Amino acid sequence: MCGIIGYIGFRDAKEILVDSLKRLEYRGYDSAGIAIIDKKQQLFKDIGEIDEIKKNLPDFKGTIGIGHTRWATHGGVTKENAHPHLSSNKKIAVVHNGIIENFTKLRDNLKKKGYKFLSQTDTEVIAQLIEDNYTGNLEKAVFSALKKVEGYYAIVVTCTDEPDKIVGARKDSPLVIGVGDNENYLASDVTAFLKYTNRVVYLNDGELCIISNKEIRIFDEKNIPIERKENLIKWDLKDAEKSGFPHFMLKEIYDQPETVHHVIRGRISEIYRTIEFNEKVENLLKNGINSINIIACGTSYYAGLIGKYLVEKLTGIPVNVELSSEYRYFGTRNESSLVIAVTQSGETLDTLAALKEAKNSGCKTLVVTNVVGSTATRISDAYILTQSGPEIGVAATKTFTSQILVLFLLALKISIIKNKIGADELYKYILQLKELPRNVRQILNQSKKISGIASKLKNANSVFFIGRGLNYPLSLEGALKLKEISYIHAEGFAAGELKHGPFALLTKTTPVVVIVTKDSTYAKMIANIGEVKARGPQVIAIAEDSDTEIDKHADFVLPFPSNSGLLSCVPITVILQLLAYHVANLRECSIDKPRNLAKSVTVE
Ligand code: F6R
């Protein structure tokens, strides 16, 4: 859950580490620190956000160092528990992301040998263990230490006796090398060093690397050297910055006309009337799929629920959607089932564990993710990138709409393979996809109106969201977005379920957001609005712009374009995102970094 950076080269390491940590803050932000080698380890760490910590940072000099921004797992939020951690002789510095499961046993053994511990973290155990194994070669010491460790990690290590190298290693936590000229980087995310280089080398699970300013060496888990090619990252640095918006979340909401375009680019052909994925995905889909399991967490889970609706409607194949944290222990695994993991980061621990369970049970696995080179892409049979660019705001926005669209394209592809769709119907969907960026832009142009309605919600104690069919998972997502960034209690319900209990909570101060589409459930939704209003709440309807009746029933109406058909879930999502954003903004909440949350949940 933490952000890691290591730098070795010719520039001022302090400046680079602080700048990179700022970019990594979204991975965790309760404390941070750096250790720079200038003959000795110059260590500074504290609790708080990087901007605060930066103010008190001594003027360390040096061109090699490591840094860390933390989201506490082992040990409370204290200065002592912040990273980096030093070994007892103060020569070795370590930053770590992950959890060492046998750390208590390791610590007890090290204590018996005389090692002194200053923190409650599992990371300090790694630093001491490396010192305990050190005989003049850092990589050998790291290799031996990691053999004793159970759990998962990405670590970056320096040693004052060898100030010309940084050693990194990973197992189930991300770590990537940034390649420069006479300088190199190691980080948990590409965004950390994207300002300096877009050349990267990915590490696989179990691998260890040694970087100097001139050289990169990689070893597999048996300590055998391996050659690995460089990749070029196409992300632009400005993609990872706010581009003038007050918050990353708002920028990312406004990115959506473009990200919608990116996700379909190269995958739909209007001329040939087909849907195309990479070869591995195509082979997987041609294999004769009889059932699908979608596994995911949080917002990605809601994308999965939308995917179920789309796949079942377009292909007739049954889809089971399960929370990764449940599937990994209780899910039914059927070898003939395709398991699709939906994960923006590709690093969510529960989803990775569920994916591994699926693989071990003989299922074919496919990952939908935004992060090329992420762990999920490495352990699955095939993957599809959502191509949304970096998402910095903790609340998922553009990656959610891209996940829905990938699942929609998959549904179309499977229906083509299974001969379930005619050329005309497919063409209709292709045209709707191409129209989508314009429809999203239409919603963005309503931002002011949505902000006006947000002012009606900003003092509510509780807000309900209801809908049927596709609009039910959208209600769940609308409620999640509102609660996570505005801290207002919110719940999403299938509209037909309100009367089975939740009605008891409805009062004049419980606004209800109702998502209404002009489909077979329209009359039922209008009846539901009547039932809600009879109990006092104000009703905000999200409805088609061609719906001329809705004004008579709802107190406020937010329209979306009628022409999006099945894909109306995308413009509706954008309304829900803007609503949550404006409520949180009016309440002056920490929108990009909501309390207690971090972007990528690499703990159980
Ligand atoms: C909410 C949000 C989370 C994530 C969840 C899964 O806005 O972002 O609920 O969707 O933590 O993350 P990924 O998709 O990275 O597996």
Coordinates of C-alpha atoms and ligand atoms in Angstrom, one line a residue:
M1 CA 0.0 0.0 0.0
C2 CA 3.0 2.2 0.1
G3 CA 5.1 4.2 -2.4
I4 CA 8.7 3.4 -3.0
I5 CA 11.5 5.2 -4.8
G6 CA 15.2 4.6 -5.2
Y7 CA 17.6 6.8 -7.2
I8 CA 21.3 6.4 -8.1
G9 CA 23.0 8.8 -10.6
F10 CA 24.6 12.2 -10.7
R11 CA 21.9 14.5 -9.6
D12 CA 20.8 15.7 -6.1
A13 CA 19.1 12.6 -4.8
K14 CA 17.1 14.6 -2.2
E15 CA 15.3 16.6 -4.8
I16 CA 14.5 13.6 -6.9
L17 CA 13.3 11.5 -4.0
V18 CA 11.1 14.3 -2.6
D19 CA 9.6 15.0 -6.1
S20 CA 8.9 11.3 -6.7
L21 CA 7.4 10.8 -3.3
K22 CA 5.0 13.6 -4.0
R23 CA 3.9 11.8 -7.1
L24 CA 3.5 8.6 -5.1
E25 CA 1.6 10.1 -2.3
Y26 CA -1.6 8.6 -3.5
R27 CA -0.3 5.2 -2.6
G28 CA -0.2 6.1 1.0
Y29 CA 0.3 9.3 3.0
D30 CA 0.4 8.9 6.7
S31 CA 4.2 9.3 7.0
A32 CA 7.3 9.4 4.7
G33 CA 11.0 9.5 4.8
I34 CA 14.3 9.3 2.8
A35 CA 17.8 7.9 3.4
I36 CA 20.6 9.4 1.3
I37 CA 24.2 8.0 1.4
D38 CA 26.9 10.6 2.1
K39 CA 29.5 8.3 3.7
K40 CA 26.9 7.4 6.3
Q41 CA 23.1 6.9 5.9
Q42 CA 21.5 10.4 6.3
L43 CA 18.0 9.5 7.5
F44 CA 15.0 11.8 7.8
K45 CA 11.4 10.6 8.4
D46 CA 8.3 11.9 10.0
I47 CA 4.5 11.6 10.1
G48 CA 2.4 13.7 7.8
E49 CA 2.2 14.5 4.2
I50 CA 5.2 15.1 2.0
D51 CA 4.7 18.8 1.7
E52 CA 4.8 19.1 5.5
I53 CA 7.8 16.8 5.9
K54 CA 9.7 18.6 3.2
K55 CA 9.7 21.8 5.2
N56 CA 11.9 20.3 7.9
L57 CA 14.1 18.1 5.7
P58 CA 17.8 18.8 6.4
D59 CA 20.0 19.7 3.4
F60 CA 21.3 16.2 2.7
K61 CA 23.9 15.9 -0.1
G62 CA 24.3 12.8 -2.1
T63 CA 23.5 11.1 -5.4
I64 CA 22.2 7.8 -4.1
G65 CA 19.1 7.4 -1.9
I66 CA 15.8 5.7 -1.2
G67 CA 12.4 7.1 -0.1
H68 CA 9.1 5.9 1.0
T69 CA 5.5 7.1 1.6
R70 CA 3.6 5.0 4.0
W71 CA 0.1 3.7 4.6
A72 CA 0.4 1.9 7.9
T73 CA -0.1 -1.9 8.1
H74 CA 2.3 -3.2 10.8
G75 CA 2.6 -0.7 13.6
G76 CA 0.8 2.6 14.2
V77 CA 1.5 5.9 12.4
T78 CA 4.6 7.1 14.2
K79 CA 7.9 8.6 13.2
E80 CA 9.7 5.4 14.4
N81 CA 7.5 3.2 12.2
A82 CA 8.0 5.4 9.1
H83 CA 10.4 4.2 6.5
P84 CA 13.3 3.9 5.6
H85 CA 14.5 1.6 8.4
L86 CA 18.2 1.2 9.2
S87 CA 19.9 -2.0 10.4
S88 CA 21.6 -1.9 13.9
N89 CA 25.0 -0.9 12.5
K90 CA 23.2 2.0 10.6
K91 CA 24.9 0.9 7.4
I92 CA 21.9 -0.7 5.6
A93 CA 18.7 1.2 4.7
V94 CA 15.5 -0.4 3.6
V95 CA 12.1 0.7 2.2
H96 CA 9.4 -1.9 1.8
N97 CA 5.9 -2.4 0.6
G98 CA 4.1 -5.6 1.6
I99 CA 3.8 -7.8 4.7
I100 CA 6.3 -10.2 6.2
E101 CA 4.1 -12.8 7.8
N102 CA 6.8 -14.5 9.9
F103 CA 8.2 -11.3 11.2
T104 CA 7.6 -12.0 14.9
K105 CA 9.6 -15.2 14.8
L106 CA 12.4 -13.6 12.8
R107 CA 12.5 -10.6 15.1
D108 CA 12.7 -12.9 18.2
N109 CA 15.6 -14.8 16.7
L110 CA 17.4 -11.5 15.8
K111 CA 16.8 -10.1 19.2
K112 CA 18.5 -13.2 20.7
K113 CA 21.5 -12.4 18.5
G114 CA 21.6 -8.9 20.0
Y115 CA 19.9 -6.8 17.3
K116 CA 18.1 -3.8 18.7
F117 CA 14.7 -2.8 17.2
L118 CA 13.4 0.8 17.2
S119 CA 10.0 0.3 15.5
Q120 CA 7.1 -2.1 15.5
T121 CA 7.3 -2.7 11.8
D122 CA 8.0 -5.9 9.9
T123 CA 10.4 -3.9 7.6
E124 CA 12.9 -3.3 10.3
V125 CA 13.3 -7.1 10.5
I126 CA 14.4 -7.1 6.8
A127 CA 17.0 -4.5 7.5
Q128 CA 18.4 -6.5 10.4
L129 CA 18.2 -9.7 8.5
I130 CA 20.2 -8.2 5.7
E131 CA 22.9 -7.0 8.1
D132 CA 22.9 -10.5 9.7
N133 CA 23.7 -12.0 6.3
Y134 CA 26.1 -9.3 5.1
T135 CA 29.6 -10.5 4.2
G136 CA 30.7 -7.7 1.9
N137 CA 28.2 -8.1 -0.9
L138 CA 24.7 -6.4 -0.6
E139 CA 22.9 -8.5 -3.3
K140 CA 24.1 -11.7 -1.7
A141 CA 22.9 -10.5 1.7
V142 CA 19.5 -9.5 0.4
F143 CA 19.2 -12.8 -1.5
S144 CA 20.0 -14.8 1.7
A145 CA 17.8 -12.7 3.9
L146 CA 14.7 -13.0 1.6
K147 CA 15.0 -16.8 1.6
K148 CA 14.1 -16.6 5.3
V149 CA 11.1 -14.3 4.8
E150 CA 7.5 -15.5 4.3
G151 CA 5.0 -13.1 2.9
Y152 CA 5.2 -10.6 0.1
Y153 CA 7.3 -7.5 -0.5
A154 CA 8.9 -5.0 -2.8
I155 CA 12.1 -3.8 -1.2
V156 CA 14.7 -1.3 -2.1
V157 CA 18.0 -1.4 -0.2
T158 CA 21.2 0.6 0.1
C159 CA 24.4 0.0 2.1
T160 CA 27.1 2.6 3.0
D161 CA 29.9 0.0 2.4
E162 CA 28.8 -0.2 -1.3
P163 CA 27.6 3.3 -2.2
D164 CA 27.6 2.5 -5.9
K165 CA 24.6 0.3 -6.0
I166 CA 20.9 -0.1 -5.0
V167 CA 19.4 -3.6 -4.6
G168 CA 15.7 -4.2 -5.2
A169 CA 13.6 -7.3 -5.0
R170 CA 9.9 -8.1 -5.4
K171 CA 7.4 -10.8 -4.6
D172 CA 3.7 -10.1 -5.1
S173 CA 4.2 -6.3 -4.7
P174 CA 5.1 -4.0 -7.6
L175 CA 8.6 -2.8 -8.4
V176 CA 9.8 -1.3 -11.7
I177 CA 13.2 0.0 -12.9
G178 CA 13.4 3.4 -14.6
V179 CA 16.3 3.5 -17.0
G180 CA 18.2 6.8 -17.5
D181 CA 21.5 8.0 -18.9
N182 CA 24.2 7.6 -16.2
E183 CA 21.4 7.3 -13.6
N184 CA 18.7 4.7 -12.8
Y185 CA 15.6 4.5 -10.7
L186 CA 13.6 1.8 -8.8
A187 CA 10.0 2.5 -7.9
S188 CA 6.6 1.0 -7.0
D189 CA 5.0 2.9 -9.9
V190 CA 6.2 4.4 -13.2
T191 CA 4.6 7.8 -12.2
A192 CA 7.4 8.2 -9.6
F193 CA 10.1 8.7 -12.2
L194 CA 8.1 9.5 -15.4
K195 CA 9.4 13.1 -15.2
Y196 CA 12.9 11.9 -15.7
T197 CA 12.5 8.8 -17.9
N198 CA 9.9 6.8 -19.8
R199 CA 12.3 3.8 -20.3
V200 CA 11.4 1.0 -17.9
V201 CA 12.4 -2.6 -17.2
Y202 CA 9.8 -4.7 -15.4
L203 CA 10.7 -7.1 -12.6
N204 CA 8.9 -10.4 -12.3
D205 CA 7.9 -12.0 -9.0
G206 CA 10.8 -13.5 -7.1
E207 CA 13.4 -11.4 -9.0
L208 CA 16.2 -9.3 -7.6
C209 CA 18.0 -6.5 -9.3
I210 CA 21.1 -4.4 -8.8
I211 CA 21.2 -0.9 -10.2
S212 CA 24.2 1.4 -10.4
N213 CA 24.3 4.6 -12.4
K214 CA 25.6 2.7 -15.5
E215 CA 24.3 -0.8 -15.2
I216 CA 21.2 -2.9 -14.4
R217 CA 21.5 -6.5 -13.5
I218 CA 18.6 -8.9 -12.8
F219 CA 18.5 -12.3 -11.2
D220 CA 15.7 -14.8 -10.9
E221 CA 14.7 -16.6 -7.7
K222 CA 17.5 -19.2 -8.3
N223 CA 20.0 -16.4 -8.5
I224 CA 20.5 -17.0 -12.3
P225 CA 21.2 -13.8 -14.3
I226 CA 18.5 -12.9 -16.8
E227 CA 18.3 -10.5 -19.7
R228 CA 15.3 -8.3 -19.8
K229 CA 14.3 -5.8 -22.6
E230 CA 13.4 -2.2 -21.9
N231 CA 9.9 -1.0 -22.5
L232 CA 8.8 2.5 -23.5
I233 CA 6.0 4.1 -21.5
K234 CA 3.8 6.2 -23.7
W235 CA 2.2 8.1 -20.8
D236 CA 2.9 11.8 -20.9
L237 CA 4.0 13.5 -17.7
K238 CA 1.1 16.0 -18.0
D239 CA -1.2 13.0 -17.8
A240 CA 0.2 12.5 -14.3
E241 CA -0.4 16.1 -13.3
K242 CA -3.5 18.1 -12.6
S243 CA -3.5 20.2 -15.8
G244 CA -5.0 23.2 -14.0
F245 CA -7.9 21.4 -12.3
P246 CA -8.2 21.9 -8.6
H247 CA -8.2 18.1 -8.0
F248 CA -6.9 15.0 -9.8
M249 CA -10.4 13.5 -9.4
L250 CA -12.0 16.4 -11.4
K251 CA -9.3 16.2 -14.0
E252 CA -9.8 12.5 -14.3
I253 CA -13.6 12.9 -14.7
Y254 CA -12.9 15.4 -17.5
D255 CA -10.4 13.0 -19.1
Q256 CA -13.3 10.7 -19.9
P257 CA -14.2 11.8 -23.4
E258 CA -10.6 11.0 -24.3
T259 CA -10.3 7.8 -22.3
V260 CA -13.5 6.5 -23.9
H261 CA -11.9 7.1 -27.2
H262 CA -8.6 5.4 -26.1
V263 CA -10.3 2.3 -24.8
I264 CA -12.1 1.7 -28.1
R265 CA -9.2 2.8 -30.3
G266 CA -7.8 -0.1 -32.4
R267 CA -10.5 -2.4 -31.0
I268 CA -13.5 -1.6 -33.1
S269 CA -13.6 -1.5 -36.9
E270 CA -16.5 0.4 -38.4
I271 CA -15.4 -0.7 -41.9
Y272 CA -15.0 -4.5 -41.2
R273 CA -17.7 -4.4 -38.5
T274 CA -15.6 -6.4 -36.0
I275 CA -14.1 -6.2 -32.5
E276 CA -10.4 -7.0 -32.1
F277 CA -8.2 -7.8 -29.1
N278 CA -4.6 -9.0 -28.9
E279 CA -3.9 -12.5 -30.1
K280 CA -3.7 -14.0 -26.6
V281 CA -7.1 -12.7 -25.7
E282 CA -8.6 -13.8 -29.0
N283 CA -7.3 -17.3 -28.5
L284 CA -8.7 -17.4 -25.0
L285 CA -12.2 -16.3 -26.2
K286 CA -12.2 -18.8 -29.1
N287 CA -11.7 -21.6 -26.7
G288 CA -15.4 -22.2 -26.2
I289 CA -16.6 -20.4 -23.1
N290 CA -19.6 -21.8 -21.3
S291 CA -19.6 -19.7 -18.2
I292 CA -17.7 -16.7 -16.8
N293 CA -16.7 -15.7 -13.3
I294 CA -15.8 -12.1 -12.8
I295 CA -13.7 -11.3 -9.7
A296 CA -13.0 -7.8 -8.4
C297 CA -13.2 -5.4 -5.4
G298 CA -14.9 -2.1 -4.7
T299 CA -15.6 0.0 -7.8
S300 CA -14.1 -2.6 -10.1
Y301 CA -16.6 -5.1 -8.6
Y302 CA -19.5 -2.8 -9.6
A303 CA -18.0 -2.6 -13.1
G304 CA -18.1 -6.5 -13.0
L305 CA -21.8 -6.4 -12.1
I306 CA -22.4 -4.1 -15.1
G307 CA -20.3 -6.5 -17.2
K308 CA -22.5 -9.4 -16.1
Y309 CA -25.6 -7.7 -17.3
L310 CA -23.9 -6.8 -20.7
V311 CA -22.4 -10.2 -21.3
E312 CA -25.5 -12.1 -20.4
K313 CA -27.7 -9.9 -22.5
L314 CA -25.4 -10.0 -25.6
T315 CA -24.2 -13.6 -25.4
G316 CA -26.6 -15.6 -23.2
I317 CA -23.6 -17.0 -21.3
P318 CA -24.1 -17.1 -17.5
V319 CA -21.8 -14.8 -15.5
N320 CA -21.1 -15.0 -11.8
V321 CA -19.6 -11.9 -10.2
E322 CA -17.8 -12.4 -6.9
L323 CA -15.8 -10.2 -4.6
S324 CA -12.2 -11.3 -4.8
S325 CA -12.0 -11.5 -1.0
E326 CA -14.8 -14.0 -1.0
Y327 CA -14.0 -15.9 -4.2
R328 CA -10.4 -16.7 -3.0
Y329 CA -11.8 -18.7 -0.1
F330 CA -15.3 -19.8 -1.1
G331 CA -15.7 -19.3 -4.9
T332 CA -16.8 -22.2 -7.0
R333 CA -14.1 -23.0 -9.5
N334 CA -15.0 -24.7 -12.7
E335 CA -12.3 -25.6 -15.1
S336 CA -14.4 -24.8 -18.1
S337 CA -15.1 -21.3 -16.8
L338 CA -13.3 -18.2 -17.9
V339 CA -12.2 -16.1 -14.9
I340 CA -12.0 -12.4 -15.6
A341 CA -10.3 -10.3 -12.9
V342 CA -11.2 -6.6 -13.1
T343 CA -8.6 -4.5 -11.3
Q344 CA -7.6 -0.9 -12.1
S345 CA -4.2 -1.2 -10.4
G346 CA -3.5 -4.8 -11.2
E347 CA -2.1 -5.0 -7.6
T348 CA -5.1 -5.4 -5.3
L349 CA -4.0 -8.3 -3.1
D350 CA -7.4 -10.0 -2.8
T351 CA -7.8 -10.0 -6.5
L352 CA -4.3 -11.4 -7.1
A353 CA -5.0 -14.1 -4.6
A354 CA -8.3 -14.9 -6.2
L355 CA -6.7 -15.0 -9.6
K356 CA -4.0 -17.4 -8.4
E357 CA -6.7 -19.6 -6.9
A358 CA -8.5 -19.7 -10.2
K359 CA -5.3 -20.5 -12.1
N360 CA -4.4 -23.3 -9.6
S361 CA -7.9 -24.8 -10.2
G362 CA -7.2 -25.0 -13.9
C363 CA -9.4 -22.1 -15.0
K364 CA -8.4 -19.8 -17.9
T365 CA -7.7 -16.3 -16.6
L366 CA -8.1 -12.9 -18.2
V367 CA -7.3 -9.6 -16.6
V368 CA -8.8 -6.2 -17.3
T369 CA -6.4 -3.6 -15.9
N370 CA -5.1 -0.1 -16.4
V371 CA -1.5 -0.8 -15.4
V372 CA 0.8 -2.4 -18.0
G373 CA 3.4 -4.6 -16.3
S374 CA 1.3 -4.9 -13.1
T375 CA 1.4 -8.2 -11.2
A376 CA -2.1 -9.2 -12.5
T377 CA -0.9 -9.0 -16.1
R378 CA 2.0 -11.3 -15.2
I379 CA 0.0 -14.1 -13.6
S380 CA -2.9 -14.3 -16.0
D381 CA -3.2 -16.1 -19.3
A382 CA -4.0 -12.8 -21.1
Y383 CA -4.9 -9.2 -20.3
I384 CA -6.7 -6.2 -21.8
L385 CA -5.5 -2.8 -20.9
T386 CA -8.1 -0.1 -20.2
Q387 CA -5.6 2.5 -21.6
S388 CA -6.9 5.3 -19.3
G389 CA -3.5 6.8 -18.4
P390 CA -2.5 7.2 -14.8
E391 CA -5.3 7.7 -12.3
I392 CA -4.0 9.6 -9.3
G393 CA -7.2 10.4 -7.3
V394 CA -7.9 7.7 -4.8
A395 CA -11.5 7.4 -6.0
A396 CA -11.7 5.5 -9.3
T397 CA -13.4 7.4 -12.1
K398 CA -12.1 7.2 -15.6
T399 CA -10.8 3.7 -15.0
F400 CA -14.3 2.6 -14.0
T401 CA -15.9 3.8 -17.3
S402 CA -13.0 2.2 -19.2
Q403 CA -13.5 -1.1 -17.4
I404 CA -17.2 -1.1 -18.4
L405 CA -16.3 -0.4 -22.0
V406 CA -13.8 -3.3 -22.1
L407 CA -16.4 -5.6 -20.7
F408 CA -18.9 -4.3 -23.3
L409 CA -16.3 -5.0 -26.1
L410 CA -15.7 -8.4 -24.7
A411 CA -19.4 -9.1 -24.6
L412 CA -19.6 -8.1 -28.3
K413 CA -16.6 -10.2 -29.2
I414 CA -18.0 -13.3 -27.6
S415 CA -21.4 -12.7 -29.2
I416 CA -19.7 -12.5 -32.6
I417 CA -17.8 -15.7 -31.9
K418 CA -21.0 -17.5 -30.8
N419 CA -23.0 -16.1 -33.7
K420 CA -25.4 -14.4 -31.4
I421 CA -25.3 -11.0 -33.0
G422 CA -26.1 -9.9 -36.6
A423 CA -24.0 -7.4 -38.5
D424 CA -26.7 -4.7 -38.2
E425 CA -26.9 -4.9 -34.5
L426 CA -23.2 -4.9 -34.1
Y427 CA -23.0 -1.8 -36.3
K428 CA -25.5 -0.1 -34.1
Y429 CA -23.3 -0.7 -31.1
I430 CA -20.2 0.4 -32.9
L431 CA -22.0 3.7 -33.7
Q432 CA -23.1 4.1 -30.1
L433 CA -19.5 3.6 -29.0
K434 CA -18.3 6.2 -31.4
E435 CA -21.0 8.6 -30.1
L436 CA -20.0 8.1 -26.5
P437 CA -17.3 10.7 -26.1
R438 CA -19.7 13.4 -27.3
N439 CA -22.4 12.1 -24.8
V440 CA -19.9 12.3 -22.0
R441 CA -18.9 15.8 -23.0
Q442 CA -22.6 16.8 -22.8
I443 CA -22.6 15.7 -19.1
L444 CA -19.4 17.6 -18.4
N445 CA -21.1 20.7 -19.7
Q446 CA -23.8 20.3 -17.0
S447 CA -21.2 20.4 -14.2
K448 CA -22.6 23.7 -12.9
K449 CA -26.1 22.4 -12.8
I450 CA -24.9 19.2 -11.0
S451 CA -23.0 21.4 -8.5
G452 CA -26.3 23.3 -7.8
I453 CA -28.0 20.0 -7.0
A454 CA -25.0 18.9 -4.9
S455 CA -25.8 21.9 -2.6
K456 CA -29.1 20.2 -1.8
L457 CA -27.2 17.0 -0.7
K458 CA -24.3 18.6 1.1
N459 CA -26.0 18.6 4.6
A460 CA -27.7 15.3 4.3
N461 CA -26.9 12.6 6.9
S462 CA -27.7 9.9 4.5
V463 CA -28.4 9.6 0.7
F464 CA -30.0 6.6 -1.1
F465 CA -29.4 5.7 -4.7
I466 CA -31.8 3.4 -6.5
G467 CA -32.1 1.8 -9.9
R468 CA -33.0 -1.4 -11.7
G469 CA -31.1 -3.6 -14.1
L470 CA -27.9 -1.8 -15.2
N471 CA -28.9 1.1 -13.0
Y472 CA -28.7 -1.0 -9.8
P473 CA -24.8 -1.5 -9.9
L474 CA -24.7 2.2 -10.9
S475 CA -26.6 3.0 -7.8
L476 CA -24.1 1.1 -5.7
E477 CA -21.2 2.9 -7.4
G478 CA -23.0 6.3 -7.0
A479 CA -23.3 5.6 -3.2
L480 CA -19.7 4.4 -2.9
K481 CA -18.3 7.5 -4.7
L482 CA -20.3 9.8 -2.5
K483 CA -19.5 8.1 0.8
E484 CA -15.8 7.7 0.1
I485 CA -15.1 11.3 -0.8
S486 CA -17.8 13.3 1.1
Y487 CA -18.0 11.1 4.2
I488 CA -21.9 11.3 3.9
H489 CA -23.5 7.9 4.6
A490 CA -24.9 6.6 1.3
E491 CA -26.4 3.3 0.1
G492 CA -27.3 1.9 -3.2
F493 CA -30.3 -0.4 -3.6
A494 CA -32.2 -2.3 -6.3
A495 CA -35.3 -0.1 -6.6
G496 CA -37.6 -3.0 -5.9
E497 CA -35.8 -3.7 -2.6
L498 CA -36.5 -0.4 -0.8
K499 CA -39.8 -1.6 0.6
H500 CA -38.2 -4.7 2.1
G501 CA -36.5 -2.8 4.9
P502 CA -34.7 0.4 3.9
F503 CA -38.0 2.3 3.8
A504 CA -37.7 2.4 7.6
L505 CA -34.8 4.9 7.2
L506 CA -36.5 7.3 4.8
T507 CA -37.2 10.8 6.2
K508 CA -37.4 14.3 4.8
T509 CA -33.6 14.6 5.3
T510 CA -32.8 11.4 3.3
P511 CA -32.5 12.5 -0.4
V512 CA -33.0 9.7 -2.9
V513 CA -31.2 9.7 -6.2
V514 CA -33.2 7.7 -8.7
I515 CA -31.8 6.4 -12.0
V516 CA -34.5 6.0 -14.6
T517 CA -34.2 4.7 -18.1
K518 CA -37.1 4.4 -20.6
D519 CA -37.0 0.6 -20.7
S520 CA -39.4 -2.0 -19.5
T521 CA -39.0 -1.0 -15.9
Y522 CA -39.9 2.7 -16.5
A523 CA -43.4 2.4 -15.0
K524 CA -42.1 0.6 -12.0
M525 CA -39.5 3.2 -11.4
I526 CA -42.1 6.0 -11.6
A527 CA -44.1 4.0 -9.0
N528 CA -41.0 3.7 -6.8
I529 CA -40.5 7.5 -7.0
G530 CA -44.1 8.0 -5.8
E531 CA -43.5 5.5 -2.9
V532 CA -40.3 7.4 -1.9
K533 CA -41.9 10.8 -2.1
A534 CA -44.8 9.7 0.1
R535 CA -42.3 9.3 2.9
G536 CA -40.9 12.8 2.6
P537 CA -37.5 12.7 0.9
Q538 CA -36.6 14.9 -2.0
V539 CA -36.0 12.9 -5.2
I540 CA -33.2 13.7 -7.7
A541 CA -33.9 11.8 -10.9
I542 CA -31.1 11.0 -13.4
A543 CA -33.2 10.5 -16.6
E544 CA -33.1 10.4 -20.4
D545 CA -33.2 13.9 -22.0
S546 CA -36.2 12.6 -24.1
D547 CA -38.2 11.8 -20.9
T548 CA -40.9 14.6 -20.8
E549 CA -42.8 13.0 -17.9
I550 CA -40.1 12.8 -15.3
D551 CA -40.4 16.5 -14.2
K552 CA -43.8 15.8 -12.9
H553 CA -42.5 13.2 -10.5
A554 CA -39.0 14.2 -9.3
D555 CA -37.9 17.4 -7.5
F556 CA -34.8 17.8 -9.6
V557 CA -33.8 16.2 -12.9
L558 CA -30.3 15.6 -14.3
P559 CA -30.6 14.5 -18.0
F560 CA -28.4 12.2 -20.0
P561 CA -28.5 11.7 -23.8
S562 CA -31.2 9.2 -24.9
N563 CA -29.1 7.9 -27.8
S564 CA -26.6 5.9 -25.7
G565 CA -28.7 2.7 -25.4
L566 CA -27.0 0.0 -23.3
L567 CA -24.1 2.4 -23.0
S568 CA -26.1 5.0 -21.1
C569 CA -24.3 3.5 -18.1
V570 CA -21.3 5.6 -19.0
P571 CA -22.9 9.1 -19.1
I572 CA -24.9 8.2 -16.0
T573 CA -21.7 7.3 -14.2
V574 CA -20.2 10.7 -15.1
I575 CA -23.3 12.4 -13.5
L576 CA -22.8 10.3 -10.4
Q577 CA -19.1 11.1 -10.2
L578 CA -19.7 14.9 -10.6
L579 CA -22.4 14.8 -8.0
A580 CA -20.1 13.1 -5.5
Y581 CA -17.3 15.4 -6.4
H582 CA -19.3 18.6 -6.0
V583 CA -20.8 17.5 -2.7
A584 CA -17.3 16.7 -1.3
N585 CA -16.0 20.0 -2.7
L586 CA -18.8 22.0 -1.0
R587 CA -18.0 20.1 2.3
E588 CA -14.3 21.0 1.8
C589 CA -13.2 17.4 2.0
S590 CA -9.8 16.0 1.0
I591 CA -11.1 14.8 -2.4
D592 CA -8.0 13.2 -3.9
K593 CA -6.9 11.6 -0.6
P594 CA -9.9 10.6 1.4
R595 CA -9.2 9.7 5.0
N596 CA -8.3 6.1 5.8
L597 CA -8.1 5.2 2.1
A598 CA -5.3 4.5 -0.4
K599 CA -5.3 3.9 -4.1
S600 CA -4.1 0.4 -4.3
V601 CA -5.0 -2.0 -1.6
T602 CA -2.1 -4.4 -1.4
V603 CA -3.1 -5.8 2.0
E604 CA -5.7 -8.3 3.0
Ligands
F6R1 C1 -13.2 3.3 -5.1 C2 -12.1 2.5 -5.5 C3 -11.9 1.2 -4.9 C4 -11.2 0.2 -5.9 C5 -10.8 -1.1 -5.3 C6 -10.2 -2.1 -6.2 O1 -13.3 4.5 -5.8 O2 -11.3 3.0 -6.3 O3 -13.1 0.6 -4.5 O4 -12.1 0.0 -7.0 O5 -9.9 -0.9 -4.2 O6 -9.1 -1.6 -6.8 P1 -8.5 -2.2 -8.1 O7 -9.4 -1.9 -9.2 O8 -7.2 -1.5 -8.3 O9 -8.3 -3.7 -7.9

